[in-house]
């Protein structure tokens, strides 16, 4: 189990804090550069880079999906946290591109990990989804109903893009990021969150698809949009984004009792570099306090914040006791901000880690066997019942 190196006296023994103790990310192998894109879409590297800051994005090949990317990111996060899948109580996957409407992508990941004591569900809040999911998990930890959660943002945006629509297809990419959140008596971790929505803006950004209203081509085409393909009113979403990033960060700082200037690093949803620069100006923060990796990944929707978090940690931009602000915005409209006081888990003893690594790998193997044997047993039972009847 992770401990924290904050060195502070623990507060009230009953107090539970939700700390990020593990993190991981996964992207597909194939990158698509702006130059490659401009061979089949009427655009250019100059236009895309100047307007968005994007140079390339990763695109899932046939064998990859939201669930496989989520699973790879989850394995890494468990490795860093050095806990077993069976220690997890909850798995949440924030996604707009789930494997199916149901079963949830989270249930598939739960099965592949052999996390047999965990509840699992998907959460839909577009690009704000990861912060929403992290907030749900943190609240469950603080309330005492769970001890450890795996929170994943995962997307295969390439599957819902209209590759003839240059106003959207140039922006998005595929990937997944995951964190393990764990209860600890050490102060810090998730300090505050702000979740917001404005459904009046639901027509600005959407993927028309099968739902409780008749989903047919005629409904989608009334708006001039295609079924199962994303559409976006770009400039309106741009204005909305710059407004809500600064507002929600200010609100989450007030809730945590700190000043905006106390923030050490903002990890925003990676939609467009110009949005991040405008938001930094509004907040009076240096642009370099905003983590940005949109250049390499494009907009990976719910996956962008955990991917950026992983890279910030890797680049040593996050230190113990730093105040980190996460902020997401997107379809719904939705937006969300969260303030975290970082606590870096102490390095594990080599022996314990090696042993746990082996135990995790055994559990992944068991997971495959367990899943197959359960399906096989169900099939046999069905046959036996058919013969009996
Ligand atoms: N290549 C070349 N030219 C283009 C392209 C392209 N890919 N796309 C549009 N253009 C042209 C337009 O046709 C237009 O030409 P015109 O002036 O002759 O009519 C011109 O470029 C300007 O188009 P705008 O749409 O006004 O360009 P803008 O500067 O607004 O940039 C962009 C567009 C990048 C989409 C921007 O609006 C944006 O980033 N919006 C926010 C997106 C976002 O944050 N989404 C977050 C949520 S995503 C989610 O939740 C799933």
Short mmCIF file of C-alpha atoms and ligand atoms in Angstrom, two decimals:
data_model
loop_
_atom_site.label_atom_id
_atom_site.label_comp_id
_atom_site.label_asym_id
_atom_site.label_seq_id
_atom_site.Cartn_x
_atom_site.Cartn_y
_atom_site.Cartn_z
CA UNK A 1 0.00 0.00 0.00
CA UNK A 2 1.20 3.51 -0.77
CA UNK A 3 2.39 5.86 1.92
CA UNK A 4 3.08 9.57 1.61
CA UNK A 5 6.28 11.45 2.10
CA UNK A 6 4.62 14.70 3.20
CA UNK A 7 6.12 14.22 6.68
CA UNK A 8 3.15 16.09 8.17
CA UNK A 9 1.38 14.89 11.27
CA UNK A 10 -1.80 13.09 10.26
CA UNK A 11 -4.93 14.99 11.19
CA UNK A 12 -7.97 13.40 12.83
CA UNK A 13 -7.44 9.63 12.67
CA UNK A 14 -10.90 9.21 11.15
CA UNK A 15 -10.16 11.69 8.33
CA UNK A 16 -9.74 10.12 4.92
CA UNK A 17 -8.04 11.85 2.06
CA UNK A 18 -8.03 10.74 -1.57
CA UNK A 19 -4.51 10.68 -3.03
CA UNK A 20 -3.29 9.92 -6.54
CA UNK A 21 -0.85 7.05 -5.99
CA UNK A 22 -0.52 5.61 -9.50
CA UNK A 23 -0.68 6.84 -13.09
CA UNK A 24 -0.28 5.46 -16.59
CA UNK A 25 -1.02 6.23 -20.22
CA UNK A 26 -1.29 4.46 -23.56
CA UNK A 27 -1.51 5.66 -27.14
CA UNK A 28 -1.77 3.69 -30.38
CA UNK A 29 1.40 2.95 -32.32
CA UNK A 30 0.58 4.93 -35.46
CA UNK A 31 0.95 8.69 -35.52
CA UNK A 32 -0.73 10.80 -38.19
CA UNK A 33 1.07 14.08 -38.90
CA UNK A 34 -0.55 17.25 -40.24
CA UNK A 35 1.34 16.78 -43.50
CA UNK A 36 -0.05 13.24 -43.88
CA UNK A 37 -3.53 14.52 -43.06
CA UNK A 38 -3.28 17.21 -45.71
CA UNK A 39 -2.83 14.52 -48.38
CA UNK A 40 -6.53 13.58 -48.04
CA UNK A 41 -8.12 16.65 -46.39
CA UNK A 42 -8.03 20.23 -47.71
CA UNK A 43 -5.78 21.65 -44.98
CA UNK A 44 -2.11 22.28 -44.20
CA UNK A 45 0.42 21.85 -41.41
CA UNK A 46 0.76 25.66 -41.23
CA UNK A 47 -2.99 26.22 -40.75
CA UNK A 48 -3.43 23.47 -38.16
CA UNK A 49 -0.36 24.39 -36.12
CA UNK A 50 -1.06 28.14 -36.16
CA UNK A 51 -4.74 27.73 -35.16
CA UNK A 52 -4.41 24.84 -32.67
CA UNK A 53 -0.78 24.06 -31.76
CA UNK A 54 -1.26 20.48 -33.04
CA UNK A 55 1.43 18.75 -35.16
CA UNK A 56 0.31 15.12 -34.96
CA UNK A 57 -2.12 12.74 -33.27
CA UNK A 58 -2.18 8.95 -32.70
CA UNK A 59 -4.77 6.83 -34.50
CA UNK A 60 -5.88 3.39 -33.34
CA UNK A 61 -5.35 0.55 -35.78
CA UNK A 62 -7.89 -2.23 -36.31
CA UNK A 63 -6.83 -4.26 -33.29
CA UNK A 64 -7.09 -1.35 -30.87
CA UNK A 65 -10.13 0.09 -29.17
CA UNK A 66 -11.11 2.30 -26.26
CA UNK A 67 -11.04 -0.73 -23.95
CA UNK A 68 -7.60 -2.00 -25.03
CA UNK A 69 -6.07 1.47 -24.60
CA UNK A 70 -7.79 1.84 -21.20
CA UNK A 71 -6.50 -1.59 -20.13
CA UNK A 72 -2.88 -0.72 -21.05
CA UNK A 73 -3.04 2.60 -19.18
CA UNK A 74 -4.64 0.85 -16.18
CA UNK A 75 -1.88 -1.77 -16.00
CA UNK A 76 0.75 0.99 -15.84
CA UNK A 77 -1.16 2.89 -13.15
CA UNK A 78 -1.41 -0.26 -11.00
CA UNK A 79 2.33 -0.80 -11.50
CA UNK A 80 3.15 2.70 -10.20
CA UNK A 81 0.70 2.38 -7.30
CA UNK A 82 2.11 -1.09 -6.62
CA UNK A 83 -1.29 -2.49 -5.70
CA UNK A 84 -3.08 -5.57 -6.99
CA UNK A 85 -6.16 -5.41 -9.23
CA UNK A 86 -8.00 -7.28 -6.48
CA UNK A 87 -7.35 -4.30 -4.14
CA UNK A 88 -9.57 -2.09 -6.32
CA UNK A 89 -13.10 -1.25 -5.17
CA UNK A 90 -14.17 0.83 -8.15
CA UNK A 91 -13.30 1.31 -11.83
CA UNK A 92 -14.68 4.30 -13.71
CA UNK A 93 -14.00 4.92 -17.39
CA UNK A 94 -14.76 8.42 -18.64
CA UNK A 95 -15.37 8.19 -22.38
CA UNK A 96 -17.46 9.47 -25.29
CA UNK A 97 -16.39 6.55 -27.47
CA UNK A 98 -17.25 3.50 -25.36
CA UNK A 99 -16.85 -0.01 -26.72
CA UNK A 100 -20.66 -0.39 -26.57
CA UNK A 101 -23.60 1.41 -25.00
CA UNK A 102 -23.47 -1.53 -22.62
CA UNK A 103 -21.65 -3.51 -21.33
CA UNK A 104 -19.55 -0.63 -20.10
CA UNK A 105 -15.93 -0.29 -21.17
CA UNK A 106 -15.15 -0.22 -17.42
CA UNK A 107 -16.64 -3.72 -17.02
CA UNK A 108 -14.39 -5.06 -19.79
CA UNK A 109 -11.33 -3.52 -18.13
CA UNK A 110 -12.45 -4.93 -14.77
CA UNK A 111 -12.66 -8.40 -16.32
CA UNK A 112 -9.29 -8.19 -18.11
CA UNK A 113 -7.56 -7.00 -14.93
CA UNK A 114 -9.20 -9.66 -12.72
CA UNK A 115 -10.40 -6.83 -10.44
CA UNK A 116 -13.17 -9.07 -9.16
CA UNK A 117 -13.99 -7.00 -6.08
CA UNK A 118 -14.53 -3.76 -8.01
CA UNK A 119 -17.72 -2.10 -9.22
CA UNK A 120 -17.39 -0.68 -12.73
CA UNK A 121 -19.20 1.89 -14.85
CA UNK A 122 -18.65 4.38 -17.67
CA UNK A 123 -19.17 8.09 -17.24
CA UNK A 124 -20.27 10.40 -20.04
CA UNK A 125 -19.30 14.06 -19.70
CA UNK A 126 -17.27 14.44 -22.93
CA UNK A 127 -13.90 16.16 -22.42
CA UNK A 128 -14.78 17.01 -18.79
CA UNK A 129 -15.38 13.32 -18.05
CA UNK A 130 -12.06 12.54 -16.39
CA UNK A 131 -12.43 15.32 -13.79
CA UNK A 132 -16.05 14.30 -13.15
CA UNK A 133 -14.96 10.67 -12.66
CA UNK A 134 -12.06 11.60 -10.39
CA UNK A 135 -14.43 13.69 -8.29
CA UNK A 136 -16.89 10.78 -7.96
CA UNK A 137 -14.11 8.43 -6.89
CA UNK A 138 -12.56 10.95 -4.46
CA UNK A 139 -15.93 11.60 -2.82
CA UNK A 140 -16.52 7.84 -2.42
CA UNK A 141 -13.10 7.49 -0.78
CA UNK A 142 -13.66 10.44 1.54
CA UNK A 143 -17.11 9.15 2.49
CA UNK A 144 -15.51 5.85 3.48
CA UNK A 145 -17.45 3.68 1.03
CA UNK A 146 -14.35 2.61 -0.94
CA UNK A 147 -10.59 2.43 -0.34
CA UNK A 148 -9.09 2.41 -3.83
CA UNK A 149 -10.36 3.40 -7.27
CA UNK A 150 -9.03 3.21 -10.80
CA UNK A 151 -10.13 6.23 -12.83
CA UNK A 152 -9.53 6.12 -16.57
CA UNK A 153 -10.10 8.55 -19.44
CA UNK A 154 -10.02 6.65 -22.74
CA UNK A 155 -11.06 7.46 -26.29
CA UNK A 156 -10.87 6.31 -29.88
CA UNK A 157 -12.03 9.62 -31.36
CA UNK A 158 -10.83 8.52 -34.80
CA UNK A 159 -13.85 6.19 -35.02
CA UNK A 160 -16.43 9.01 -34.68
CA UNK A 161 -14.76 11.63 -36.85
CA UNK A 162 -16.03 12.67 -40.23
CA UNK A 163 -12.72 12.49 -42.11
CA UNK A 164 -14.13 14.84 -44.75
CA UNK A 165 -14.91 17.59 -42.23
CA UNK A 166 -11.71 19.60 -41.92
CA UNK A 167 -13.12 21.69 -39.08
CA UNK A 168 -13.15 18.68 -36.72
CA UNK A 169 -11.03 15.78 -38.06
CA UNK A 170 -7.78 17.73 -37.72
CA UNK A 171 -8.29 18.24 -33.99
CA UNK A 172 -8.68 14.82 -32.40
CA UNK A 173 -6.58 11.77 -31.55
CA UNK A 174 -6.82 8.46 -29.68
CA UNK A 175 -5.38 7.47 -26.31
CA UNK A 176 -5.97 6.66 -22.66
CA UNK A 177 -4.74 7.80 -19.28
CA UNK A 178 -5.41 6.28 -15.86
CA UNK A 179 -4.84 7.07 -12.21
CA UNK A 180 -5.19 5.04 -9.04
CA UNK A 181 -6.82 7.00 -6.23
CA UNK A 182 -6.37 5.66 -2.71
CA UNK A 183 -7.55 6.51 0.80
CA UNK A 184 -4.95 7.81 3.22
CA UNK A 185 -4.98 9.62 6.58
CA UNK A 186 -2.23 11.93 5.23
CA UNK A 187 -3.64 15.44 4.53
CA UNK A 188 -3.74 16.55 0.92
CA UNK A 189 -4.78 14.78 -2.24
CA UNK A 190 -8.03 15.98 -3.80
CA UNK A 191 -8.90 19.27 -2.03
CA UNK A 192 -11.89 20.61 -3.96
CA UNK A 193 -13.86 20.26 -7.18
CA UNK A 194 -16.34 22.23 -9.24
CA UNK A 195 -18.65 20.40 -11.69
CA UNK A 196 -20.90 22.37 -14.03
CA UNK A 197 -23.15 21.87 -17.06
CA UNK A 198 -25.14 24.03 -19.47
CA UNK A 199 -27.40 21.83 -21.59
CA UNK A 200 -28.56 24.91 -23.53
CA UNK A 201 -25.28 24.50 -25.41
CA UNK A 202 -25.98 20.87 -26.32
CA UNK A 203 -26.28 21.81 -30.01
CA UNK A 204 -22.74 23.23 -30.16
CA UNK A 205 -20.91 19.94 -29.85
CA UNK A 206 -22.43 16.49 -30.32
CA UNK A 207 -22.25 12.97 -31.72
CA UNK A 208 -25.81 12.14 -32.92
CA UNK A 209 -26.31 8.44 -32.21
CA UNK A 210 -28.70 5.75 -31.05
CA UNK A 211 -30.61 6.85 -27.99
CA UNK A 212 -34.05 7.25 -26.51
CA UNK A 213 -35.18 9.36 -29.43
CA UNK A 214 -35.41 7.97 -32.92
CA UNK A 215 -31.87 7.87 -34.21
CA UNK A 216 -32.02 7.83 -37.95
CA UNK A 217 -30.28 9.59 -40.75
CA UNK A 218 -33.19 12.02 -41.19
CA UNK A 219 -32.90 13.30 -37.62
CA UNK A 220 -29.18 13.80 -37.90
CA UNK A 221 -29.46 15.41 -41.30
CA UNK A 222 -32.05 17.99 -40.14
CA UNK A 223 -29.10 19.74 -38.53
CA UNK A 224 -26.90 18.98 -41.53
CA UNK A 225 -24.93 16.50 -39.42
CA UNK A 226 -24.08 12.85 -39.89
CA UNK A 227 -25.20 10.03 -37.61
CA UNK A 228 -22.37 8.76 -35.38
CA UNK A 229 -20.06 11.60 -36.48
CA UNK A 230 -18.96 14.50 -34.33
CA UNK A 231 -19.93 18.04 -35.19
CA UNK A 232 -18.82 21.19 -33.46
CA UNK A 233 -19.47 24.92 -33.65
CA UNK A 234 -15.75 25.63 -33.21
CA UNK A 235 -15.59 29.36 -32.54
CA UNK A 236 -18.50 29.29 -30.04
CA UNK A 237 -16.90 26.38 -28.18
CA UNK A 238 -13.63 28.33 -28.21
CA UNK A 239 -15.26 31.34 -26.48
CA UNK A 240 -17.08 29.10 -23.98
CA UNK A 241 -13.83 27.25 -23.14
CA UNK A 242 -11.72 30.35 -22.38
CA UNK A 243 -14.48 31.67 -20.10
CA UNK A 244 -15.12 28.51 -18.07
CA UNK A 245 -11.48 27.50 -17.59
CA UNK A 246 -10.68 30.68 -15.66
CA UNK A 247 -14.04 30.81 -13.83
CA UNK A 248 -13.93 27.21 -12.61
CA UNK A 249 -10.28 27.35 -11.56
CA UNK A 250 -11.04 30.45 -9.48
CA UNK A 251 -14.04 28.68 -7.93
CA UNK A 252 -12.11 25.53 -7.02
CA UNK A 253 -9.30 27.64 -5.48
CA UNK A 254 -11.84 29.53 -3.35
CA UNK A 255 -13.37 26.20 -2.25
CA UNK A 256 -9.92 24.92 -1.24
CA UNK A 257 -9.03 28.21 0.53
CA UNK A 258 -6.04 29.07 -1.68
CA UNK A 259 -5.21 31.85 -4.14
CA UNK A 260 -4.97 31.24 -7.90
CA UNK A 261 -1.34 32.38 -7.64
CA UNK A 262 -0.68 29.44 -5.26
CA UNK A 263 -1.24 27.01 -8.16
CA UNK A 264 2.02 25.38 -9.24
CA UNK A 265 0.72 23.72 -12.41
CA UNK A 266 -2.54 23.67 -14.35
CA UNK A 267 -3.28 20.45 -16.25
CA UNK A 268 -6.02 21.51 -18.66
CA UNK A 269 -7.97 19.54 -21.23
CA UNK A 270 -5.79 19.66 -24.35
CA UNK A 271 -8.08 21.10 -27.02
CA UNK A 272 -6.19 24.01 -28.51
CA UNK A 273 -3.01 25.84 -27.44
CA UNK A 274 -4.65 29.23 -28.11
CA UNK A 275 -7.46 28.39 -25.66
CA UNK A 276 -4.88 27.59 -22.96
CA UNK A 277 -2.91 30.78 -23.63
CA UNK A 278 -6.09 32.90 -23.46
CA UNK A 279 -7.16 31.21 -20.20
CA UNK A 280 -3.72 31.77 -18.64
CA UNK A 281 -3.95 35.48 -19.53
CA UNK A 282 -7.43 35.72 -17.96
CA UNK A 283 -6.15 34.13 -14.75
CA UNK A 284 -3.01 36.29 -14.66
CA UNK A 285 -0.81 33.16 -14.69
CA UNK A 286 2.31 32.60 -16.79
CA UNK A 287 1.51 30.47 -19.86
CA UNK A 288 4.23 28.02 -18.77
CA UNK A 289 2.13 27.18 -15.68
CA UNK A 290 -0.27 25.48 -18.14
CA UNK A 291 0.85 21.99 -19.10
CA UNK A 292 0.49 21.47 -22.84
CA UNK A 293 1.18 18.44 -25.00
CA UNK A 294 -1.54 19.02 -27.61
CA UNK A 295 1.24 19.27 -30.21
CA UNK A 296 1.92 15.50 -30.01
CA UNK A 297 -1.50 14.01 -29.23
CA UNK A 298 -4.17 16.42 -30.50
CA UNK A 299 -7.40 16.48 -28.51
CA UNK A 300 -7.93 13.05 -26.93
CA UNK A 301 -11.13 14.21 -25.18
CA UNK A 302 -11.54 12.51 -21.76
CA UNK A 303 -8.03 11.00 -22.03
CA UNK A 304 -6.20 14.29 -22.46
CA UNK A 305 -5.95 15.33 -18.79
CA UNK A 306 -4.58 12.02 -17.44
CA UNK A 307 -2.15 11.78 -20.40
CA UNK A 308 -0.91 15.33 -19.70
CA UNK A 309 -0.66 14.48 -15.98
CA UNK A 310 1.54 11.45 -16.77
CA UNK A 311 3.82 13.56 -18.95
CA UNK A 312 4.05 16.34 -16.34
CA UNK A 313 5.15 13.76 -13.75
CA UNK A 314 7.63 12.23 -16.19
CA UNK A 315 9.08 15.69 -16.92
CA UNK A 316 9.36 16.29 -13.14
CA UNK A 317 7.08 19.30 -13.33
CA UNK A 318 5.19 18.12 -10.24
CA UNK A 319 6.79 18.05 -6.79
CA UNK A 320 5.59 16.91 -3.40
CA UNK A 321 3.07 19.38 -1.85
CA UNK A 322 2.49 21.21 -5.16
CA UNK A 323 -0.99 22.56 -5.87
CA UNK A 324 -2.19 21.09 -9.17
CA UNK A 325 -5.35 22.30 -10.90
CA UNK A 326 -7.11 20.01 -13.38
CA UNK A 327 -9.68 21.59 -15.69
CA UNK A 328 -11.86 20.02 -18.37
CA UNK A 329 -14.51 21.43 -20.75
CA UNK A 330 -16.50 20.05 -23.63
CA UNK A 331 -19.75 18.58 -24.91
CA UNK A 332 -22.90 18.86 -22.83
CA UNK A 333 -21.84 21.58 -22.44
CA UNK A 334 -19.91 20.47 -19.37
CA UNK A 335 -16.92 21.79 -17.49
CA UNK A 336 -15.12 20.82 -14.29
CA UNK A 337 -12.10 21.87 -12.24
CA UNK A 338 -10.30 20.16 -9.38
CA UNK A 339 -7.52 21.16 -7.03
CA UNK A 340 -5.07 18.51 -5.82
CA UNK A 341 -2.33 18.89 -3.23
CA UNK A 342 0.21 16.42 -4.53
CA UNK A 343 1.70 13.76 -2.26
CA UNK A 344 4.35 11.60 -3.85
CA UNK A 345 4.28 7.97 -2.76
CA UNK A 346 7.53 6.83 -1.19
CA UNK A 347 9.57 4.36 -3.27
CA UNK A 348 8.62 0.78 -2.43
CA UNK A 349 11.07 -1.79 -1.19
CA UNK A 350 12.49 -3.58 -4.21
CA UNK A 351 11.49 -7.01 -2.92
CA UNK A 352 7.83 -6.06 -2.27
CA UNK A 353 7.53 -4.42 -5.69
CA UNK A 354 9.03 -7.39 -7.54
CA UNK A 355 6.72 -9.78 -5.72
CA UNK A 356 3.67 -7.60 -6.39
CA UNK A 357 4.63 -7.28 -10.06
CA UNK A 358 4.66 -11.06 -10.38
CA UNK A 359 1.35 -11.30 -8.52
CA UNK A 360 -0.22 -8.74 -10.88
CA UNK A 361 0.95 -10.68 -13.92
CA UNK A 362 -0.46 -13.89 -12.47
CA UNK A 363 -3.77 -12.08 -11.90
CA UNK A 364 -3.87 -10.86 -15.52
CA UNK A 365 -3.34 -14.42 -16.70
CA UNK A 366 -5.98 -15.71 -14.29
CA UNK A 367 -8.34 -13.02 -15.61
CA UNK A 368 -8.13 -14.38 -19.15
CA UNK A 369 -8.63 -17.95 -17.98
CA UNK A 370 -11.44 -17.04 -15.54
CA UNK A 371 -13.35 -15.08 -18.15
CA UNK A 372 -13.07 -17.81 -20.80
CA UNK A 373 -13.97 -20.60 -18.39
CA UNK A 374 -17.06 -18.69 -17.14
CA UNK A 375 -18.29 -18.20 -20.69
CA UNK A 376 -17.59 -21.82 -21.51
CA UNK A 377 -19.41 -23.01 -18.37
CA UNK A 378 -22.45 -20.86 -19.26
CA UNK A 379 -22.51 -22.37 -22.75
CA UNK A 380 -22.32 -25.91 -21.36
CA UNK A 381 -25.10 -25.15 -18.82
CA UNK A 382 -27.27 -23.80 -21.64
CA UNK A 383 -26.71 -26.93 -23.73
CA UNK A 384 -27.44 -29.19 -20.75
CA UNK A 385 -30.70 -27.29 -20.09
CA UNK A 386 -31.68 -27.53 -23.78
CA UNK A 387 -31.06 -31.30 -23.78
CA UNK A 388 -32.95 -31.72 -20.51
CA UNK A 389 -35.97 -29.71 -21.78
N1 LIG B 1 -7.62 23.80 -42.71
C1 LIG B 1 -7.64 24.95 -43.41
N2 LIG B 1 -8.63 25.86 -43.30
C2 LIG B 1 -9.62 25.62 -42.44
C3 LIG B 1 -9.67 24.40 -41.65
C4 LIG B 1 -8.62 23.49 -41.84
N3 LIG B 1 -8.54 22.33 -41.14
N4 LIG B 1 -10.76 24.43 -40.89
C5 LIG B 1 -11.41 25.58 -41.15
N5 LIG B 1 -10.72 26.28 -42.08
C6 LIG B 1 -11.04 27.60 -42.65
C7 LIG B 1 -12.52 27.90 -42.54
O1 LIG B 1 -13.22 27.40 -43.65
C8 LIG B 1 -12.50 29.40 -42.50
O2 LIG B 1 -12.35 29.88 -43.81
P1 LIG B 1 -13.13 31.21 -44.30
O3 LIG B 1 -12.62 32.31 -43.44
O4 LIG B 1 -12.74 31.31 -45.74
O5 LIG B 1 -14.59 30.92 -44.09
C9 LIG B 1 -11.24 29.77 -41.75
O6 LIG B 1 -10.39 28.59 -41.85
C10 LIG B 1 -11.46 30.09 -40.28
O7 LIG B 1 -12.27 29.09 -39.69
P2 LIG B 1 -12.70 29.16 -38.17
O8 LIG B 1 -13.60 27.99 -37.87
O9 LIG B 1 -13.22 30.54 -37.86
O10 LIG B 1 -11.29 28.95 -37.45
P3 LIG B 1 -10.92 29.13 -35.93
O11 LIG B 1 -9.82 30.08 -35.78
O12 LIG B 1 -12.15 29.33 -35.06
O13 LIG B 1 -10.35 27.71 -35.54
C11 LIG B 1 -10.94 25.69 -34.40
C12 LIG B 1 -11.16 26.55 -35.64
C13 LIG B 1 -9.50 25.27 -34.38
C14 LIG B 1 -11.84 24.45 -34.50
C15 LIG B 1 -11.28 26.48 -33.13
O14 LIG B 1 -12.52 27.10 -33.27
C16 LIG B 1 -11.30 25.67 -31.86
O15 LIG B 1 -10.28 25.19 -31.42
N6 LIG B 1 -12.47 25.57 -31.19
C17 LIG B 1 -12.59 24.90 -29.92
C18 LIG B 1 -12.52 23.43 -30.01
C19 LIG B 1 -12.57 22.85 -28.61
O16 LIG B 1 -12.05 23.40 -27.68
N7 LIG B 1 -13.23 21.76 -28.39
C20 LIG B 1 -13.24 21.31 -27.01
C21 LIG B 1 -14.19 20.44 -26.73
S1 LIG B 1 -14.09 18.98 -27.71
C22 LIG B 1 -15.08 17.85 -26.92
O17 LIG B 1 -15.66 18.08 -25.93
C23 LIG B 1 -15.25 16.52 -27.57
#
